[in-house]
PDB file of C-alpha atoms in Angstrom:
ATOM      1  CA  MET A   1      -0.206  11.307 -17.115  1.00 77.00           C
ATOM      2  CA  ASN A   2      -0.112  13.062 -13.741  1.00 79.00           C
ATOM      3  CA  ILE A   3      -1.372  12.377 -10.236  1.00 81.00           C
ATOM      4  CA  ASN A   4      -4.736  14.026 -10.965  1.00 82.00           C
ATOM      5  CA  ASP A   5      -5.299  11.743 -13.962  1.00 84.00           C
ATOM      6  CA  LEU A   6      -4.537   8.745 -11.766  1.00 87.00           C
ATOM      7  CA  LYS A   7      -6.889   9.974  -9.033  1.00 87.00           C
ATOM      8  CA  GLU A   8      -9.623  10.246 -11.637  1.00 86.00           C
ATOM      9  CA  ILE A   9      -9.027   6.660 -12.791  1.00 86.00           C
ATOM     10  CA  LEU A  10      -9.108   5.422  -9.178  1.00 85.00           C
ATOM     11  CA  LEU A  11     -12.284   7.228  -8.189  1.00 83.00           C
ATOM     12  CA  ASN A  12     -14.273   7.192 -11.434  1.00 86.00           C
ATOM     13  CA  ASP A  13     -13.601   3.557 -12.256  1.00 86.00           C
ATOM     14  CA  ASN A  14     -13.939   2.457  -8.612  1.00 85.00           C
ATOM     15  CA  HIS A  15     -10.552   0.722  -8.423  1.00 90.00           C
ATOM     16  CA  THR A  16      -8.690   0.212  -5.148  1.00 92.00           C
ATOM     17  CA  ILE A  17      -5.241   1.049  -6.517  1.00 93.00           C
ATOM     18  CA  VAL A  18      -3.707   2.620  -9.622  1.00 91.00           C
ATOM     19  CA  ILE A  19       0.034   2.462 -10.272  1.00 91.00           C
ATOM     20  CA  TYR A  20       1.768   4.435 -13.012  1.00 91.00           C
ATOM     21  CA  LYS A  21       5.321   3.898 -14.149  1.00 86.00           C
ATOM     22  CA  ASN A  22       7.741   5.213 -16.750  1.00 78.00           C
ATOM     23  CA  ASP A  23       5.291   7.381 -18.671  1.00 69.00           C
ATOM     24  CA  ALA A  24       3.834   4.241 -20.195  1.00 70.00           C
ATOM     25  CA  SER A  25       2.292   1.550 -18.044  1.00 70.00           C
ATOM     26  CA  VAL A  26      -0.725   1.785 -15.788  1.00 79.00           C
ATOM     27  CA  PHE A  27      -1.593  -1.045 -13.417  1.00 87.00           C
ATOM     28  CA  VAL A  28      -5.052  -1.088 -11.824  1.00 88.00           C
ATOM     29  CA  SER A  29      -6.573  -3.486  -9.330  1.00 91.00           C
ATOM     30  CA  ASP A  30      -9.839  -3.978  -7.527  1.00 90.00           C
ATOM     31  CA  ASP A  31      -8.260  -6.266  -4.910  1.00 90.00           C
ATOM     32  CA  ARG A  32      -8.482  -4.924  -1.382  1.00 87.00           C
ATOM     33  CA  GLY A  33      -5.837  -4.216   1.209  1.00 89.00           C
ATOM     34  CA  VAL A  34      -2.190  -4.947   0.502  1.00 92.00           C
ATOM     35  CA  VAL A  35      -2.980  -7.786  -1.928  1.00 91.00           C
ATOM     36  CA  PRO A  36      -2.153  -5.879  -5.153  1.00 93.00           C
ATOM     37  CA  LEU A  37       1.131  -4.574  -3.739  1.00 94.00           C
ATOM     38  CA  MET A  38       2.134  -8.015  -2.497  1.00 94.00           C
ATOM     39  CA  LYS A  39       1.331  -9.626  -5.847  1.00 93.00           C
ATOM     40  CA  LEU A  40       3.535  -7.143  -7.689  1.00 92.00           C
ATOM     41  CA  LEU A  41       6.339  -7.397  -5.129  1.00 93.00           C
ATOM     42  CA  GLN A  42       6.307 -11.196  -5.244  1.00 92.00           C
ATOM     43  CA  GLU A  43       6.314 -11.223  -9.075  1.00 91.00           C
ATOM     44  CA  ASP A  44       9.039  -8.617  -9.580  1.00 86.00           C
ATOM     45  CA  LYS A  45       9.836  -5.869  -7.094  1.00 86.00           C
ATOM     46  CA  SER A  46      11.250  -3.631  -9.832  1.00 87.00           C
ATOM     47  CA  GLN A  47       7.739  -3.168 -11.286  1.00 85.00           C
ATOM     48  CA  LEU A  48       7.070  -0.597  -8.568  1.00 91.00           C
ATOM     49  CA  LEU A  49      10.432   1.174  -8.557  1.00 93.00           C
ATOM     50  CA  ASP A  50      10.012   4.925  -9.183  1.00 93.00           C
ATOM     51  CA  SER A  51       6.260   4.536  -9.705  1.00 93.00           C
ATOM     52  CA  ILE A  52       3.385   6.797  -8.713  1.00 93.00           C
ATOM     53  CA  VAL A  53       0.788   5.025  -6.572  1.00 94.00           C
ATOM     54  CA  VAL A  54      -2.793   6.130  -6.015  1.00 94.00           C
ATOM     55  CA  ASP A  55      -4.427   3.922  -3.379  1.00 95.00           C
ATOM     56  CA  LYS A  56      -7.887   4.239  -1.802  1.00 94.00           C
ATOM     57  CA  VAL A  57      -6.691   3.639   1.768  1.00 94.00           C
ATOM     58  CA  ILE A  58      -3.128   3.479   3.074  1.00 96.00           C
ATOM     59  CA  GLY A  59      -2.146   2.136   6.461  1.00 96.00           C
ATOM     60  CA  LYS A  60       1.311   1.547   7.847  1.00 96.00           C
ATOM     61  CA  ALA A  61       1.664  -1.889   6.234  1.00 96.00           C
ATOM     62  CA  ALA A  62       0.952  -0.553   2.737  1.00 97.00           C
ATOM     63  CA  ALA A  63       3.233   2.429   3.347  1.00 98.00           C
ATOM     64  CA  LEU A  64       6.101   0.156   4.374  1.00 98.00           C
ATOM     65  CA  LEU A  65       5.526  -2.024   1.293  1.00 97.00           C
ATOM     66  CA  MET A  66       5.616   1.052  -0.938  1.00 97.00           C
ATOM     67  CA  VAL A  67       8.902   2.143   0.638  1.00 98.00           C
ATOM     68  CA  PHE A  68      10.249  -1.398   0.192  1.00 97.00           C
ATOM     69  CA  ALA A  69       9.241  -1.229  -3.481  1.00 95.00           C
ATOM     70  CA  GLY A  70      10.883   2.153  -4.056  1.00 96.00           C
ATOM     71  CA  VAL A  71       7.822   4.150  -5.137  1.00 96.00           C
ATOM     72  CA  LYS A  72       8.457   7.859  -5.688  1.00 94.00           C
ATOM     73  CA  GLU A  73       5.054   9.477  -5.095  1.00 94.00           C
ATOM     74  CA  VAL A  74       1.768   8.533  -3.419  1.00 96.00           C
ATOM     75  CA  PHE A  75      -1.775   9.895  -3.216  1.00 95.00           C
ATOM     76  CA  THR A  76      -4.626   8.519  -1.132  1.00 96.00           C
ATOM     77  CA  PRO A  77      -8.005   9.787  -0.010  1.00 95.00           C
ATOM     78  CA  THR A  78      -7.431   8.202   3.445  1.00 95.00           C
ATOM     79  CA  ILE A  79      -4.185   7.501   5.306  1.00 96.00           C
ATOM     80  CA  SER A  80      -3.266   6.518   8.855  1.00 96.00           C
ATOM     81  CA  SER A  81      -0.947   8.685  10.946  1.00 96.00           C
ATOM     82  CA  PRO A  82       1.660   5.893  11.198  1.00 96.00           C
ATOM     83  CA  ALA A  83       1.681   5.656   7.379  1.00 97.00           C
ATOM     84  CA  VAL A  84       2.253   9.407   7.064  1.00 97.00           C
ATOM     85  CA  GLU A  85       5.286   9.033   9.343  1.00 97.00           C
ATOM     86  CA  VAL A  86       6.657   6.179   7.222  1.00 97.00           C
ATOM     87  CA  PHE A  87       6.521   8.298   4.069  1.00 98.00           C
ATOM     88  CA  LYS A  88       8.032  11.324   5.823  1.00 97.00           C
ATOM     89  CA  ASN A  89      10.860   9.224   7.269  1.00 97.00           C
ATOM     90  CA  HIS A  90      11.701   7.884   3.802  1.00 97.00           C
ATOM     91  CA  ASP A  91      11.297  11.166   1.886  1.00 96.00           C
ATOM     92  CA  ILE A  92       8.480   9.924  -0.338  1.00 97.00           C
ATOM     93  CA  LYS A  93       6.133  12.596  -1.645  1.00 96.00           C
ATOM     94  CA  ILE A  94       2.662  11.983  -0.199  1.00 96.00           C
ATOM     95  CA  THR A  95      -0.605  13.818  -0.665  1.00 95.00           C
ATOM     96  CA  PHE A  96      -3.884  12.829   0.940  1.00 96.00           C
ATOM     97  CA  ASP A  97      -7.372  14.084   1.679  1.00 95.00           C
ATOM     98  CA  SER A  98      -7.895  12.729   5.198  1.00 96.00           C
ATOM     99  CA  GLU A  99      -5.598  11.484   7.985  1.00 97.00           C
ATOM    100  CA  VAL A 100      -6.948   9.040  10.584  1.00 96.00           C
ATOM    101  CA  ASP A 101      -5.333   7.621  13.723  1.00 94.00           C
ATOM    102  CA  ARG A 102      -5.473   4.027  12.506  1.00 91.00           C
ATOM    103  CA  ILE A 103      -7.031   1.967   9.709  1.00 89.00           C
ATOM    104  CA  ILE A 104     -10.081   0.051  10.914  1.00 85.00           C
ATOM    105  CA  ASN A 105     -10.933  -3.486   9.761  1.00 81.00           C
ATOM    106  CA  ARG A 106     -13.737  -4.145   7.285  1.00 84.00           C
ATOM    107  CA  LYS A 107     -16.175  -5.121  10.041  1.00 86.00           C
ATOM    108  CA  GLY A 108     -15.515  -1.827  11.792  1.00 85.00           C
ATOM    109  CA  ASP A 109     -14.905  -3.478  15.151  1.00 89.00           C
ATOM    110  CA  GLY A 110     -11.116  -3.257  15.456  1.00 84.00           C
ATOM    111  CA  LEU A 111      -7.852  -2.424  13.738  1.00 86.00           C
ATOM    112  CA  CYS A 112      -7.004  -3.630  10.259  1.00 88.00           C
ATOM    113  CA  PRO A 113      -5.009  -6.870  10.633  1.00 88.00           C
ATOM    114  CA  MET A 114      -2.184  -5.527   8.443  1.00 90.00           C
ATOM    115  CA  GLU A 115      -2.021  -2.302  10.452  1.00 88.00           C
ATOM    116  CA  THR A 116      -1.761  -4.401  13.629  1.00 89.00           C
ATOM    117  CA  LEU A 117       0.857  -6.693  12.071  1.00 90.00           C
ATOM    118  CA  CYS A 118       3.167  -3.764  11.250  1.00 93.00           C
ATOM    119  CA  LEU A 119       2.532  -1.233  14.026  1.00 91.00           C
ATOM    120  CA  ASP A 120       5.642  -2.187  15.996  1.00 94.00           C
ATOM    121  CA  ILE A 121       8.109  -2.135  13.087  1.00 94.00           C
ATOM    122  CA  ASP A 122       9.719   0.517  10.919  1.00 95.00           C
ATOM    123  CA  ASN A 123      11.786  -1.669   8.585  1.00 97.00           C
ATOM    124  CA  PRO A 124      10.160  -2.012   5.131  1.00 96.00           C
ATOM    125  CA  GLU A 125      11.883  -5.337   4.387  1.00 96.00           C
ATOM    126  CA  GLU A 126      10.665  -6.790   7.680  1.00 96.00           C
ATOM    127  CA  ALA A 127       7.120  -5.657   6.837  1.00 96.00           C
ATOM    128  CA  PHE A 128       7.310  -7.470   3.491  1.00 96.00           C
ATOM    129  CA  PHE A 129       8.464 -10.684   5.166  1.00 95.00           C
ATOM    130  CA  ARG A 130       5.856 -10.455   7.949  1.00 94.00           C
ATOM    131  CA  ILE A 131       3.038  -9.905   5.483  1.00 94.00           C
ATOM    132  CA  SER A 132       4.319 -12.736   3.253  1.00 92.00           C
ATOM    133  CA  ARG A 133       4.346 -15.076   6.239  1.00 92.00           C
ATOM    134  CA  PHE A 134       0.863 -13.927   7.290  1.00 89.00           C
ATOM    135  CA  GLN A 135      -0.427 -14.668   3.776  1.00 85.00           C
ATOM    136  CA  GLU A 136       1.228 -18.104   3.749  1.00 84.00           C
ATOM    137  CA  ILE A 137      -0.426 -19.046   7.028  1.00 78.00           C
ATOM    138  CA  GLY A 138      -3.766 -17.690   5.828  1.00 67.00           C
ATOM    139  CA  ASN A 139      -3.589 -19.650   2.590  1.00 56.00           C
ATOM    140  CA  ARG A 140      -2.754 -22.907   4.418  1.00 49.00           C
ATOM    141  CA  GLY A 141      -5.152 -22.345   7.255  1.00 45.00           C
ATOM    142  CA  ILE A 142      -4.064 -21.811  10.830  1.00 39.00           C
ATOM    143  CA  ASP A 143      -4.463 -25.488  11.778  1.00 39.00           C
ATOM    144  CA  SER A 144      -2.362 -26.985   8.996  1.00 31.00           C
TER     145      SER A 144
END
């Protein structure tokens, strides 16, 4: 299976992410944002090591998580400029169709919260811990 096969799975089956590893396993998800990456990282980080990731949209947060996970190759239809820099700085092969300045939130009225959360950092481990903390707060509710 190659990157073009994975792109076809992503686009034809309308998934948000497809991950291929070790010439055998394919993981697909319809969850949005960094949720699928975080689930895999929290279960067992090694699941992503040396994998090929095809993701619908990649911002800086997702890029940092992929570096943290040790992925070897990435394709996306849409990527933010900060995410491109992350991959270049960590020598991860990246191909994409369109580069945008920043990833916009789902409402279209501001930046993606994950992009905002990680804009000021370059350390993949710190990104993982920030996003984990953000998810914990979100799952408890801000007031609890």
